[in-house]
Each structure stands twice: as C-alpha cells, then as structure tokens.
Amino acid sequence: MKTKIIAVLFLTYFNPSLKAQQPTKQSSDKQEKMEWFTDAKLGIFIHWGIYSVNGISESWSFFNNYINHDNYMKQLHGFNASKYNPTAWVNLIKESGAKYSVITTKHHDGVALWNTNGENATTTLKNSAAKKDLISPFVSELKKAGLKTGLYFSLPDWSYPDYDGFTRDRKRYKLNEEPDRWNKFTSYFQGQLNELSSKYNPDLLWFDGDWEHSATEWQADKILANLKKYNSNIIINSRLNHNGDYETPEQGIPVVKPGNDYWELCYTMNDSWGYQPYDFKYKSPNMIIRTLVDCISMGGNLLLDIGPKADGTIAQEQITILKGLGRWTKKHAEAIYGTRAGIPAKHFTGKTALSKDKKTLYLYADWSLNNQDQLLVKGLKSKVIDARIVGTNHNATVNQVRDGIVLKVPAIAWDQDATVIALKFNEAIQLTEGINETVDFEQLADQKTDFRLQLKNIVGSIHQGNNPFEKTSLPQDGLNFKEGKYALQPMLYDWITKNSEGLYKTGKGLPEGHYQGKCALSADKQTIYLFVEGKPTGPIALKGIKNKIARIRIVGEGTMIEPQIYNKLYWSAIPGIVYIPVPADRLDKDLTIIAVLLDGPVDLYREKVGAIESNM
C-alpha cells in the first residue's frame, strides 16, 4: 500500500482561543462518533491480494513497469487461499491486543476479494484459484469477536477498462475528452461501495489513492452521503481529498503531535505492505511496542500491518511480533485503551499518557535502572496519592525533591519492553508552567545531594542550554580538571572526567520529538550527544534527522556502534528512523553518553506527515 505523501509545515496543536470556544453540536457529535476509535489505540491492517503469489509490490509493481500488467494478473492462478483460516486470523489479531482491523477489499490492481456484482469486475471468487469470497468470512469472525470492522478500498482501479489511469507511462483517456467513460467508472466504484456498506456494515472505511483526482471528480460528497445512509456513524480516513475524520501518517512515526485531534499511524512490520519473502527487515516486538507507546503518548493509534501469503497463512516473523505485542498489551491494558495524550516531555524522560479524567498519569520507561537509581518527574503541582507498577502487584516508592518527585521501582517489577508506572492524583493533574533545570557548578559542589540526582540535573541543564561547566576549566579530554577534583563528590568527578567530551562547550539539545531523553549539541552543531539513562530495553531511536550519520560511538570509552535505519522510503524526502543498538556490557553504570557524528550541522525534519503521493 503506497499512497500519497503531502508534507505541510506543522501547525501548533495548542490554540488557547480555540480551546475557549464552546463545542458545537457538530463537534460534539463527532467526538461521540470517534470515541471508540480514540479509545482503541491499536488496529491491525491486512494487505492481502494476488501480489502475495510472487511476493512483489501490490499494484505498484505493474504501474511502475517492474512487471507488465498481463504477467502481474497471472498471479490470479496461484492465489489459492488453500489454508485460509479467518478464525485463526481473528484470534491472532485479538491476542495482539488490537480493537479493530482493516482489510484490503480491493487494491489499486482492481482485484476484489468479495463477490462484487460490478460489471467487468475481477474477483477472487470468479477469477482466482481460490474461487472464494474472502472478505465475508473474515468480517463475520471480526464481529463475533467483538472487534470493529474496517474496510480498505482503493479509489483508483488501474485494471478497469473505463478508469483513465493504467501505468505510469500509459493513460487510457483524458476525462474532458471522454466524460462518459469516467461516469461509467464512478458508477462502478460507487456501486461497489454500496455493496460493501450493505453487506458488511463497516465501522470504518479506509480510502486510498485519492491523489489521482480531485474531490469533485471522485464525487466525494456523493460517496460520503451514500456511506452515511448505511451507517450514520461511519468513520472515514482523510484519504478522500481530506474529507474524512482522521489523519493517516504513514510509516514514519510523527516527530511532533499531528494537528488533528484524531490520527492513526499506518505502519509495516518490515518494509513491505503485502507479503514479500525476501524482505527480512522486520522490526523486533520491542520496537513495535515502543512505536505503539509513541503513538499513545501523542493521542494517536497504531495501525500495524500484516501481509498474509497466497495460501492464507501468516509468516512466522509476523506471528512472533503479534504475540510479543499481545504479551505487553494484555499486561498493560489499563495504560493503553481509553488513554489520552500525555504531558510535555520536559516533565519526564520517557513517554507519558493520561487517563480520560486526567487524574492518572502513566509513565512509560523503556529502560531499567539499578537498585540505587530512580526516575525523576518534574513540575508536578498535584500530589501523588498512589504509584503503582501497572500489570504487577508492586508499588513504586515516591520521594519529594526540590522541583518534582523521584520514583524507585522494585527490581522485580521492570518489564522487558516498557515498564509503566501509574501515578494517581486526587484531582485532574496540575503542572508547573515553567521548569527551571538550570544548575551551576557551585550547586554541583553540594556534597549532600544524591550523586545520581546530580547527574540528572547536569544533563537536564545542558539540554536546556545552560552548561554548568561553561565557566570552569573542564577540558575536552577531562584531564587535570583541578577545581572539580576538590569540589565534587569523587563519583561525580570520575563520571564528569570520563564523559567530558559530551559536557565540554556543549549546548542546547534537540527540540522535543526527535529523541525521548535529554541530549546536547556540540559547538559546531555537528555532533548530537544522547544522554542514556539505565539499561535500554531495545535500540534507542532518533527521529527526523535529515543528515547522514558519519559515525556513532560511546563517549569515554570509544566503542563504535552501527546504526540501523528503518522506514526510509527511497522516493521520499522524509528521514527514516535511526535505531542505535547500545551494547549492554558497554553501558556506563550511572549514565551513558552516545555521540552521533553527522555529515554537517544538524538538519531537522519537523513537518507534519500527511498522505503519500508517489512511489517510483
């Protein structure tokens, strides 16, 4: 599924003047309609079609002339669905923790997976080796299981004789020259949409391919009116020339929270939507879980894709990911479903979310700490009355510090992927407006302050652009730092001199969204220093870095690390996600600094990702 990408500059989502306005009946009705979607947080996308026979790109492979159309369509003869078990599919989807599923009823190749009555339609019942309607039994199982039904529908149909588009180099006709043919096509696909509505009563319609024509040409108003005749509460994505209910960023986890109140990241497990046997670039369950957390923290959903094989079985790699995801969602259901976007990143190093009443704050820690270290939460006005480790029988201990609280999590309670701490308040959470993380060298000389809290203060201060070593004699290599030798606690002195490269003349770190922790930039802005707390449960991630990575190493001991880039689409200017696997045996026991050297001064991508336009 490769669809349209329109990048527009991100507009801030917080607008006090809008917030002050009273909700209209229309906005209230939409909020009620969208409630289940907002609560769901996780859906499973299914790209299944004849392209799974050869294991090639769905529809795009012939559109881009990688294979001609006739040979592409020959895959119908191998698409047998001989081991298709919709009950097993739905059981696996439910086990993953998903609350809805979206399946391709028809991709751009025009092959319908249900028994459509459209004239000249190509269907799996009539034209494939399967000789089956594949949508009906799946939808039936979804409804039995209590999951919401989503149907993907391609507006373009590159195989249909009266559609104007065919391949990148071939057009059948021009609309203004042969309007009757276009009208025949619109009648055809409108009829198919009416069939899907009457037969399956979907909760959600997932359109794709709208970039090929305008809303007027697609007759978007008529589409919406017809769909609402069958289900007045039908939810529609934005890929109907922005006439839908929610945004659908694709592949790249948004750097900043999308402007729409409702959004969903559609995301592959490897780099392919449909089944491709030689695409081995699968993400780990840990990476997928943390992607889900990222979406939850910004108030969005994750629509995670699977691509079944031509016989209807699901690749073991995909099953492993779904089951790993299910382990975590089952344990942490309270901190997933029904939550809302969290608090600003300045308050906590990891991701956060809030309960609907805003009386519970969920902290997601995708790292673990040793028995001496603690989690720091800054700027809480409200008093914590309870601190539970979600999914366990354990509590965290809470201690008040100067401008926040520190939490200690029992060693037995850490989760292998992401630990969740639920902080309960007796009121809707109140936060301090400004958080002052400035610390100077004289304050570091306080021998009574906890050593690890001093480290947090140092990295927090540098991240905000206030370097406590700016007016000291600290050299880049840390040698002969005389004033520190006599003023600082020995453990603090040792850590500073070991990691001095990341502290020497470093300035304000990256804006929120690019890295979930604290960081700093070198004076020439060409090196990013990432401050890594504890032991990460998986590779740490950088988002929205346009630069090429020259090298990555661990500060103070020199180990080189090879990053992995995921979701970098070669035809798109949007950067991929840089995953950095940090060797556990090379971590600093107190706080690790990772140096990321770029090919030039840091260049950031902070635009809102819309839908996708081209796929050469």
Coordinates of C-alpha atoms in Angstrom, one line a residue:
M1 CA 0.0 0.0 0.0
K2 CA 1.8 3.0 -1.1
T3 CA -0.2 6.1 -1.1
K4 CA 0.1 9.9 -1.2
I5 CA 2.6 12.0 0.8
I6 CA 1.8 15.7 1.2
A7 CA 4.1 17.4 3.6
V8 CA 2.9 20.6 5.1
L9 CA 4.6 22.6 7.8
F10 CA 3.4 21.5 11.3
L11 CA 0.9 23.9 12.9
T12 CA 0.8 24.0 16.6
Y13 CA -2.0 21.9 18.0
F14 CA -2.4 24.1 21.1
N15 CA -4.6 27.1 20.5
P16 CA -6.0 28.8 23.6
S17 CA -8.5 30.9 21.7
L18 CA -10.0 27.8 20.1
K19 CA -10.0 26.0 23.4
A20 CA -12.1 28.7 24.9
Q21 CA -14.8 28.3 22.4
Q22 CA -17.9 26.3 23.3
P23 CA -18.2 23.0 21.4
T24 CA -20.8 23.0 18.6
K25 CA -23.4 20.2 18.3
Q26 CA -21.4 19.0 15.2
S27 CA -18.2 18.8 17.1
S28 CA -19.9 17.1 20.0
D29 CA -21.5 14.5 17.6
K30 CA -18.1 13.8 16.0
Q31 CA -16.5 13.4 19.4
E32 CA -19.1 10.8 20.3
K33 CA -18.7 9.0 17.0
M34 CA -14.9 8.9 17.3
E35 CA -14.9 7.8 20.9
W36 CA -14.4 4.1 20.2
F37 CA -11.6 4.9 17.7
T38 CA -9.8 7.2 20.1
D39 CA -10.1 4.6 22.8
A40 CA -8.9 1.7 20.6
K41 CA -5.2 2.7 20.2
L42 CA -4.3 -0.4 18.2
G43 CA -5.6 -1.9 15.0
I44 CA -4.3 -4.5 12.6
F45 CA -4.0 -3.7 8.9
I46 CA -4.2 -6.6 6.4
H47 CA -2.8 -6.3 2.9
W48 CA -3.8 -9.5 1.1
G49 CA -4.1 -10.0 -2.6
I50 CA -2.7 -11.7 -5.7
Y51 CA 0.6 -9.8 -5.3
S52 CA 1.4 -12.3 -2.5
V53 CA 1.9 -15.1 -5.1
N54 CA 5.1 -13.7 -6.5
G55 CA 5.8 -11.7 -3.3
I56 CA 6.0 -8.3 -5.2
S57 CA 4.7 -4.8 -4.6
E58 CA 0.9 -4.6 -4.5
S59 CA -0.3 -2.9 -7.8
W60 CA 2.7 -0.6 -7.9
S61 CA 4.9 -3.3 -9.5
F62 CA 3.0 -3.2 -12.8
F63 CA 2.2 0.6 -12.5
N64 CA 5.9 1.3 -12.4
N65 CA 6.6 -1.3 -15.1
Y66 CA 8.6 -3.7 -12.9
I67 CA 6.4 -6.3 -14.4
N68 CA 3.8 -5.9 -17.2
H69 CA 0.1 -5.9 -16.4
D70 CA -0.6 -9.2 -18.1
N71 CA 2.1 -11.1 -16.2
Y72 CA 1.0 -9.4 -12.9
M73 CA -2.5 -10.6 -13.4
K74 CA -1.4 -14.2 -14.0
Q75 CA -0.9 -14.3 -10.2
L76 CA -4.6 -14.9 -10.0
H77 CA -3.9 -18.5 -11.0
G78 CA -1.6 -19.0 -8.0
F79 CA -3.8 -17.2 -5.4
N80 CA -5.5 -20.2 -3.9
A81 CA -6.1 -19.3 -0.2
S82 CA -6.0 -23.0 0.4
K83 CA -5.0 -22.6 4.1
Y84 CA -7.1 -19.5 4.8
N85 CA -8.5 -19.7 8.3
P86 CA -10.3 -16.4 9.2
T87 CA -11.0 -17.7 12.7
A88 CA -7.3 -18.1 13.4
W89 CA -6.6 -14.7 11.9
V90 CA -9.1 -13.0 14.2
N91 CA -7.8 -15.0 17.2
L92 CA -4.3 -13.7 16.5
I93 CA -5.5 -10.2 16.0
K94 CA -7.4 -10.3 19.3
E95 CA -4.3 -11.8 21.0
S96 CA -2.2 -8.9 19.8
G97 CA -4.5 -6.5 21.7
A98 CA -6.0 -4.8 18.7
K99 CA -9.5 -3.5 18.9
Y100 CA -10.2 -3.2 15.2
S101 CA -8.9 -4.5 11.9
V102 CA -8.8 -3.0 8.4
I103 CA -8.5 -5.4 5.4
T104 CA -7.9 -4.7 1.7
T105 CA -11.2 -5.3 -0.1
K106 CA -9.6 -4.0 -3.3
H107 CA -6.2 -2.5 -4.0
H108 CA -5.2 -0.4 -7.0
D109 CA -5.0 -3.5 -9.1
G110 CA -8.8 -3.7 -9.0
V111 CA -9.0 -7.3 -7.8
A112 CA -12.0 -7.5 -5.5
L113 CA -11.7 -10.0 -2.6
W114 CA -15.5 -10.2 -2.2
N115 CA -18.2 -11.2 -4.6
T116 CA -18.9 -7.9 -6.2
N117 CA -21.6 -7.6 -8.9
G118 CA -19.9 -4.7 -10.6
E119 CA -19.8 -5.1 -14.4
N120 CA -16.3 -6.3 -15.7
A121 CA -15.1 -6.7 -12.1
T122 CA -12.2 -9.1 -11.4
T123 CA -12.9 -11.1 -8.2
T124 CA -11.2 -13.8 -6.2
L125 CA -14.5 -15.8 -6.5
K126 CA -14.7 -15.8 -10.2
N127 CA -11.1 -15.2 -11.4
S128 CA -8.7 -16.6 -8.9
A129 CA -7.6 -20.1 -8.0
A130 CA -9.2 -19.6 -4.6
K131 CA -12.7 -19.5 -6.0
K132 CA -13.8 -17.8 -2.8
D133 CA -15.3 -14.7 -1.4
L134 CA -12.5 -13.9 1.2
I135 CA -14.0 -10.8 2.9
S136 CA -17.3 -12.3 4.2
P137 CA -15.9 -14.9 6.5
F138 CA -13.3 -12.6 7.9
V139 CA -15.8 -9.8 8.7
S140 CA -18.1 -12.4 10.2
E141 CA -15.3 -13.5 12.6
L142 CA -14.4 -10.0 13.5
K143 CA -18.0 -9.2 14.5
K144 CA -18.2 -12.5 16.5
A145 CA -15.0 -11.5 18.4
G146 CA -16.4 -8.0 19.2
L147 CA -13.8 -6.2 17.1
K148 CA -14.5 -3.2 15.0
T149 CA -14.6 -3.7 11.2
G150 CA -12.5 -1.6 8.8
L151 CA -12.5 -2.0 5.1
Y152 CA -9.8 -0.6 2.8
F153 CA -11.0 0.5 -0.6
S154 CA -8.8 1.8 -3.4
L155 CA -10.4 4.7 -5.4
P156 CA -8.2 4.1 -8.4
D157 CA -8.6 0.8 -10.3
W158 CA -5.7 0.5 -12.7
S159 CA -7.1 -2.7 -14.3
Y160 CA -10.6 -1.4 -15.0
P161 CA -11.1 -0.7 -18.7
D162 CA -13.0 2.6 -18.1
Y163 CA -10.6 4.0 -15.5
D164 CA -8.4 6.7 -17.0
G165 CA -5.1 5.6 -15.4
F166 CA -3.3 2.4 -16.3
T167 CA 0.5 2.7 -15.7
R168 CA 3.0 5.5 -15.0
D169 CA 3.6 5.8 -18.8
R170 CA 0.1 4.9 -20.1
K171 CA -3.2 6.7 -19.8
R172 CA -6.4 5.3 -21.3
Y173 CA -8.0 8.6 -22.0
K174 CA -8.5 12.2 -20.8
L175 CA -11.5 13.0 -18.7
N176 CA -12.5 16.1 -20.6
E177 CA -12.4 14.1 -23.8
E178 CA -14.4 11.0 -22.7
P179 CA -16.6 12.0 -19.8
D180 CA -18.9 9.1 -20.4
R181 CA -16.2 6.6 -19.6
W182 CA -15.4 8.4 -16.4
N183 CA -19.0 8.5 -15.4
K184 CA -19.2 4.8 -16.1
F185 CA -16.3 4.2 -13.8
T186 CA -17.6 6.3 -11.0
S187 CA -20.9 4.5 -11.2
Y188 CA -19.0 1.2 -11.0
F189 CA -17.0 2.0 -7.9
Q190 CA -19.9 3.8 -6.1
G191 CA -21.9 0.6 -6.7
Q192 CA -19.0 -1.4 -5.1
L193 CA -19.0 0.9 -2.0
N194 CA -22.8 0.5 -1.7
E195 CA -22.3 -3.3 -1.8
L196 CA -19.6 -3.2 0.9
S197 CA -21.8 -1.0 3.1
S198 CA -25.0 -3.0 2.8
K199 CA -23.2 -6.4 3.0
Y200 CA -20.8 -5.7 5.9
N201 CA -21.9 -2.5 7.7
P202 CA -18.3 -1.5 8.4
D203 CA -17.4 0.8 11.3
L204 CA -14.6 2.3 9.3
L205 CA -13.8 2.9 5.6
W206 CA -10.1 3.3 4.8
F207 CA -9.8 5.1 1.4
D208 CA -6.6 5.2 -0.6
G209 CA -5.4 6.6 -3.9
D210 CA -7.3 9.9 -3.8
W211 CA -4.3 11.9 -5.2
E212 CA -5.1 10.8 -8.8
H213 CA -8.2 13.0 -8.9
S214 CA -9.9 15.9 -7.2
A215 CA -12.7 15.6 -4.7
T216 CA -15.1 16.8 -7.3
E217 CA -14.0 14.2 -9.8
W218 CA -14.3 11.4 -7.2
Q219 CA -17.7 12.8 -6.3
A220 CA -16.6 12.8 -2.6
D221 CA -19.9 14.4 -1.4
K222 CA -21.9 11.6 -3.0
I223 CA -19.5 8.9 -1.5
L224 CA -20.0 10.4 2.0
A225 CA -23.7 10.7 1.6
N226 CA -24.1 7.1 0.4
L227 CA -21.9 5.7 3.2
K228 CA -23.9 7.6 5.8
K229 CA -27.2 6.2 4.5
Y230 CA -26.0 2.8 5.7
N231 CA -24.2 3.9 8.8
S232 CA -24.6 7.4 10.1
N233 CA -21.6 6.9 12.4
I234 CA -19.2 5.6 9.7
I235 CA -15.6 6.7 10.3
I236 CA -13.6 7.7 7.3
N237 CA -9.9 8.3 7.0
S238 CA -8.5 11.5 5.4
R239 CA -7.7 10.0 2.1
L240 CA -10.8 11.2 0.4
N241 CA -9.2 14.5 -0.5
H242 CA -9.3 15.5 3.2
N243 CA -13.0 14.9 3.5
G244 CA -12.5 12.3 6.2
D245 CA -12.5 12.2 10.0
Y246 CA -8.8 11.5 10.9
E247 CA -5.3 11.8 9.6
T248 CA -3.2 8.9 8.4
P249 CA 0.5 9.5 8.6
E250 CA 2.3 6.5 7.0
Q251 CA 5.5 4.6 8.0
G252 CA 7.3 7.4 9.8
I253 CA 6.3 7.9 13.5
P254 CA 5.4 11.6 13.7
V255 CA 8.1 13.8 15.2
V256 CA 5.6 16.1 16.6
K257 CA 1.9 15.5 17.5
P258 CA -0.3 15.8 14.5
G259 CA -2.6 18.8 14.4
N260 CA -5.8 16.7 14.1
D261 CA -7.4 15.5 17.3
Y262 CA -7.8 12.1 15.6
W263 CA -5.0 10.3 13.8
E264 CA -3.6 6.9 13.1
L265 CA -0.1 5.7 12.1
C266 CA -0.2 3.0 9.4
Y267 CA 3.0 1.0 9.8
T268 CA 4.6 -2.1 8.4
M269 CA 6.5 -4.8 10.3
N270 CA 9.2 -4.9 7.7
D271 CA 9.4 -2.6 4.7
S272 CA 6.5 -4.2 2.8
W273 CA 2.7 -4.0 3.0
G274 CA 2.0 -7.3 1.2
Y275 CA 3.9 -10.5 1.7
Q276 CA 7.4 -10.3 0.3
P277 CA 9.5 -13.4 1.2
Y278 CA 12.9 -11.6 0.7
D279 CA 12.1 -8.6 2.8
F280 CA 13.9 -9.6 6.0
K281 CA 14.0 -6.2 7.6
Y282 CA 11.5 -7.0 10.4
K283 CA 11.4 -4.8 13.4
S284 CA 11.5 -6.6 16.8
P285 CA 8.5 -6.9 19.0
N286 CA 10.2 -4.4 21.3
M287 CA 10.5 -1.8 18.6
I288 CA 6.8 -2.2 17.7
I289 CA 5.7 -2.0 21.3
R290 CA 7.7 1.3 21.7
T291 CA 6.2 2.6 18.5
L292 CA 2.7 1.9 20.0
V293 CA 3.7 3.8 23.1
D294 CA 4.9 6.7 21.0
C295 CA 1.5 6.9 19.3
I296 CA -0.3 6.6 22.6
S297 CA 1.7 9.4 24.1
M298 CA 0.6 11.7 21.3
G299 CA -3.0 10.7 21.5
G300 CA -3.0 8.6 18.3
N301 CA -3.5 5.0 17.2
L302 CA -1.1 2.4 15.6
L303 CA -2.5 0.5 12.6
L304 CA 0.1 -2.3 12.3
D305 CA 0.2 -4.2 9.0
I306 CA 0.5 -7.9 8.2
G307 CA 0.7 -9.4 4.8
P308 CA -0.6 -13.0 4.6
K309 CA 0.8 -15.4 2.0
A310 CA -1.1 -16.6 -1.1
D311 CA -2.3 -19.7 0.7
G312 CA -3.7 -17.6 3.6
T313 CA -1.0 -18.4 6.2
I314 CA 0.8 -15.7 8.1
A315 CA 4.6 -15.6 8.2
Q316 CA 6.1 -16.8 11.4
E317 CA 8.0 -13.5 11.8
Q318 CA 4.7 -11.6 11.8
I319 CA 3.1 -14.1 14.2
T320 CA 6.0 -13.6 16.6
I321 CA 5.6 -9.8 16.5
L322 CA 1.9 -10.0 17.2
K323 CA 2.3 -12.4 20.1
G324 CA 5.1 -10.3 21.6
L325 CA 2.9 -7.2 21.2
G326 CA 0.0 -9.2 22.8
R327 CA 2.1 -10.1 25.9
W328 CA 2.7 -6.4 26.6
T329 CA -0.8 -5.1 25.7
K330 CA -2.5 -7.7 27.9
K331 CA -0.3 -6.8 30.9
H332 CA -0.7 -3.0 30.4
A333 CA -4.3 -2.7 29.1
E334 CA -5.1 0.0 31.7
A335 CA -2.4 2.2 30.3
I336 CA -3.4 1.7 26.7
Y337 CA -7.1 1.7 25.9
G338 CA -9.0 4.9 26.6
T339 CA -5.9 7.0 27.4
R340 CA -5.3 10.4 26.1
A341 CA -2.1 12.3 25.1
G342 CA 0.4 12.8 27.8
I343 CA 2.2 15.7 29.3
P344 CA 5.1 17.7 27.8
A345 CA 8.5 15.9 27.6
K346 CA 10.2 18.4 29.9
H347 CA 8.5 16.7 32.8
F348 CA 9.8 13.2 32.3
T349 CA 12.5 11.5 30.2
G350 CA 10.1 8.8 28.7
K351 CA 6.7 8.9 27.1
T352 CA 3.5 9.6 29.1
A353 CA -0.2 9.4 28.7
L354 CA -3.2 10.5 30.8
S355 CA -6.5 8.8 31.8
K356 CA -9.6 10.4 30.5
D357 CA -10.3 12.2 33.8
K358 CA -6.6 13.3 33.9
K359 CA -6.3 12.0 37.4
T360 CA -3.9 9.3 36.5
L361 CA -0.6 9.9 34.7
Y362 CA 1.1 6.9 33.0
L363 CA 4.9 6.9 32.7
Y364 CA 6.4 4.5 30.1
A365 CA 10.0 3.6 30.9
D366 CA 11.7 1.6 28.1
W367 CA 14.8 1.1 30.2
S368 CA 15.6 -0.4 33.5
L369 CA 17.7 1.1 36.4
N370 CA 19.9 -0.5 39.0
N371 CA 18.7 -0.6 42.6
Q372 CA 20.3 2.7 43.5
D373 CA 18.8 4.8 40.7
Q374 CA 15.4 6.5 40.5
L375 CA 13.0 8.0 37.9
L376 CA 12.6 11.8 38.1
V377 CA 9.3 13.5 37.3
K378 CA 9.5 17.3 37.3
G379 CA 7.0 20.1 37.7
L380 CA 4.0 18.4 39.3
K381 CA 1.8 20.7 41.3
S382 CA -0.7 17.9 42.2
K383 CA 0.1 15.5 45.0
V384 CA 0.7 11.8 44.2
I385 CA -1.6 9.6 46.3
D386 CA -0.6 6.3 44.7
A387 CA 2.2 5.0 42.5
R388 CA 1.6 1.5 41.0
I389 CA 3.6 -0.6 38.6
V390 CA 0.9 -1.5 36.1
G391 CA 0.5 -5.2 35.5
T392 CA 2.1 -6.2 38.8
N393 CA 1.4 -6.2 42.5
H394 CA 4.2 -3.8 43.2
N395 CA 4.3 -0.1 44.0
A396 CA 6.9 2.5 43.4
T397 CA 8.3 4.5 46.3
V398 CA 7.8 8.2 46.0
N399 CA 10.1 10.9 47.4
Q400 CA 9.7 14.6 47.1
V401 CA 12.7 16.6 45.7
R402 CA 13.2 20.3 45.1
D403 CA 11.1 20.6 41.9
G404 CA 9.5 17.2 41.5
I405 CA 9.4 13.6 42.7
V406 CA 11.7 10.7 42.3
L407 CA 10.4 7.1 42.0
K408 CA 12.1 3.9 42.8
V409 CA 10.9 0.8 41.0
P410 CA 11.5 -2.6 42.6
A411 CA 14.0 -4.6 40.5
I412 CA 11.4 -7.5 40.1
A413 CA 8.9 -5.1 38.6
W414 CA 10.8 -3.9 35.5
D415 CA 9.2 -5.1 32.2
Q416 CA 11.4 -6.5 29.4
D417 CA 10.0 -3.9 26.9
A418 CA 8.4 -1.0 28.7
T419 CA 7.6 -0.6 32.4
V420 CA 4.5 1.5 33.1
I421 CA 4.1 3.4 36.4
A422 CA 0.6 4.8 37.2
L423 CA 0.7 8.0 39.3
K424 CA -2.7 8.7 40.8
F425 CA -3.8 12.2 41.9
N426 CA -6.9 13.3 43.8
E427 CA -7.6 15.9 41.1
A428 CA -7.0 16.4 37.4
I429 CA -3.2 16.8 37.1
Q430 CA -1.8 20.3 37.6
L431 CA 1.6 21.1 36.2
T432 CA 4.1 23.8 36.8
E433 CA 4.2 26.2 33.8
G434 CA 8.0 26.7 33.7
I435 CA 10.6 24.1 34.8
N436 CA 13.9 25.5 35.7
E437 CA 16.6 22.9 35.1
T438 CA 19.4 25.3 35.4
V439 CA 22.2 24.1 37.7
D440 CA 25.6 25.9 38.1
F441 CA 28.9 24.4 39.1
E442 CA 28.6 25.7 42.7
Q443 CA 25.4 23.7 43.2
L444 CA 27.2 20.6 41.9
A445 CA 29.7 21.0 44.8
D446 CA 26.9 20.3 47.3
Q447 CA 28.2 17.1 48.9
K448 CA 24.7 16.2 50.4
T449 CA 22.8 15.9 47.1
D450 CA 22.4 12.4 45.8
F451 CA 25.1 11.7 43.2
R452 CA 22.6 10.3 40.6
L453 CA 20.2 13.2 41.0
Q454 CA 23.2 15.5 40.3
L455 CA 23.7 13.7 37.0
K456 CA 20.1 14.2 36.1
N457 CA 20.4 17.9 37.0
I458 CA 23.6 18.2 34.8
V459 CA 22.0 16.6 31.7
G460 CA 18.8 18.5 32.2
S461 CA 20.6 21.8 32.5
I462 CA 22.7 21.2 29.4
H463 CA 19.7 20.1 27.4
Q464 CA 18.0 23.4 28.1
G465 CA 21.2 25.3 27.1
N466 CA 22.6 26.0 30.5
N467 CA 26.0 24.3 30.7
P468 CA 27.3 24.3 34.3
F469 CA 30.9 23.7 33.1
E470 CA 30.9 26.7 30.7
K471 CA 33.0 28.9 33.1
T472 CA 35.1 26.1 34.5
S473 CA 38.5 24.7 33.4
L474 CA 36.9 21.4 32.3
P475 CA 38.9 20.3 29.2
Q476 CA 37.5 18.2 26.4
D477 CA 39.5 15.2 27.5
G478 CA 38.7 15.7 31.2
L479 CA 42.4 15.6 32.3
N480 CA 43.5 17.8 35.2
F481 CA 40.1 19.2 36.0
K482 CA 41.5 20.7 39.1
E483 CA 38.6 22.7 40.6
G484 CA 36.4 19.6 40.1
K485 CA 38.9 17.4 41.9
Y486 CA 38.5 19.2 45.2
A487 CA 34.9 20.5 45.0
L488 CA 32.9 17.4 43.7
Q489 CA 32.0 14.1 45.2
P490 CA 34.5 11.5 43.9
M491 CA 31.9 9.5 42.0
L492 CA 30.6 12.7 40.3
Y493 CA 34.2 13.8 39.5
D494 CA 35.0 10.4 37.9
W495 CA 31.9 10.5 35.8
I496 CA 32.5 14.0 34.6
T497 CA 36.1 13.5 33.6
K498 CA 35.3 10.2 31.8
N499 CA 32.4 11.8 29.9
S500 CA 33.8 15.3 29.5
E501 CA 33.6 15.3 25.7
G502 CA 29.8 15.4 26.0
L503 CA 30.0 18.2 28.5
Y504 CA 32.7 20.4 27.1
K505 CA 31.2 23.5 25.4
T506 CA 28.0 21.6 24.5
G507 CA 24.8 23.5 24.2
K508 CA 21.0 23.2 24.0
G509 CA 19.8 19.8 22.7
L510 CA 17.3 18.8 20.1
P511 CA 13.6 20.0 20.2
E512 CA 11.0 17.7 21.7
G513 CA 10.1 14.7 19.5
H514 CA 13.5 13.8 18.0
Y515 CA 14.8 11.9 21.0
Q516 CA 12.9 10.9 24.0
G517 CA 15.6 11.7 26.5
K518 CA 17.9 14.6 27.2
C519 CA 20.6 15.5 24.7
A520 CA 23.1 18.2 23.7
L521 CA 24.8 19.6 20.6
S522 CA 28.4 20.3 20.1
A523 CA 29.5 23.8 19.5
D524 CA 29.6 23.2 15.7
K525 CA 26.2 21.6 15.8
Q526 CA 27.6 18.5 14.0
T527 CA 27.6 16.1 16.9
I528 CA 24.5 15.1 18.9
Y529 CA 25.2 13.8 22.4
L530 CA 22.5 11.5 23.7
F531 CA 22.2 11.0 27.4
V532 CA 21.0 7.5 28.1
E533 CA 19.6 6.5 31.4
G534 CA 19.9 3.0 32.8
K535 CA 19.8 0.0 30.5
P536 CA 17.6 0.4 27.4
T537 CA 15.2 -2.5 26.6
G538 CA 16.0 -2.1 22.9
P539 CA 17.8 0.1 20.5
I540 CA 17.4 3.8 21.2
A541 CA 15.8 5.9 18.4
L542 CA 16.4 9.2 16.7
K543 CA 13.6 10.7 14.5
G544 CA 13.6 13.4 11.9
I545 CA 17.4 13.7 11.3
K546 CA 17.9 14.7 7.7
N547 CA 21.7 14.3 7.9
K548 CA 23.6 11.2 7.0
I549 CA 25.2 9.6 10.0
A550 CA 29.0 9.6 9.9
R551 CA 29.7 7.5 13.0
I552 CA 28.3 6.7 16.4
R553 CA 30.3 5.8 19.4
I554 CA 30.1 5.6 23.2
V555 CA 31.7 8.6 24.9
G556 CA 34.5 8.0 27.3
E557 CA 35.4 4.5 26.1
G558 CA 35.3 4.6 22.3
T559 CA 33.1 1.7 21.2
M560 CA 31.8 2.2 17.7
I561 CA 28.1 1.4 17.1
E562 CA 26.5 0.7 13.7
P563 CA 23.0 2.2 13.5
Q564 CA 20.1 0.7 11.6
I565 CA 17.8 2.9 9.5
Y566 CA 14.1 1.8 9.3
N567 CA 11.3 3.3 7.3
K568 CA 13.5 5.3 4.9
L569 CA 11.5 5.3 1.7
Y570 CA 13.9 5.9 -1.2
W571 CA 11.4 8.0 -3.1
S572 CA 10.5 10.2 -0.1
A573 CA 12.5 13.1 1.5
I574 CA 11.2 12.2 4.9
P575 CA 14.1 10.7 7.0
G576 CA 14.0 7.2 8.3
I577 CA 14.2 6.4 12.0
V578 CA 17.8 5.8 13.3
Y579 CA 17.9 2.9 15.7
I580 CA 21.0 2.7 17.8
P581 CA 21.7 -0.7 19.4
V582 CA 23.7 0.0 22.6
P583 CA 25.7 -2.9 23.8
A584 CA 24.6 -3.7 27.4
D585 CA 28.2 -4.6 28.5
R586 CA 29.4 -1.1 27.4
L587 CA 26.9 1.0 29.3
D588 CA 28.1 3.3 31.9
K589 CA 26.8 2.1 35.3
D590 CA 25.5 5.6 36.1
L591 CA 24.6 7.4 32.8
T592 CA 25.8 6.7 29.3
I593 CA 26.6 9.3 26.6
I594 CA 26.3 8.4 23.0
A595 CA 28.0 10.7 20.4
V596 CA 26.3 10.8 17.0
L597 CA 28.5 12.5 14.4
L598 CA 26.7 13.9 11.4
D599 CA 27.9 14.9 7.9
G600 CA 27.2 18.5 8.7
P601 CA 25.4 20.8 11.1
V602 CA 22.2 19.1 12.3
D603 CA 19.3 19.5 9.9
L604 CA 15.9 18.6 11.3
Y605 CA 12.7 17.4 9.8
R606 CA 9.8 18.8 11.8
E607 CA 6.9 18.8 9.3
K608 CA 3.6 17.2 9.6
V609 CA 3.4 14.0 7.6
G610 CA 0.2 13.6 5.6
A611 CA -0.6 11.1 2.9
I612 CA 1.7 9.7 0.3
E613 CA 1.9 10.8 -3.3
S614 CA 4.4 8.9 -5.4
N615 CA 6.1 5.5 -5.5
M616 CA 8.7 5.3 -8.3

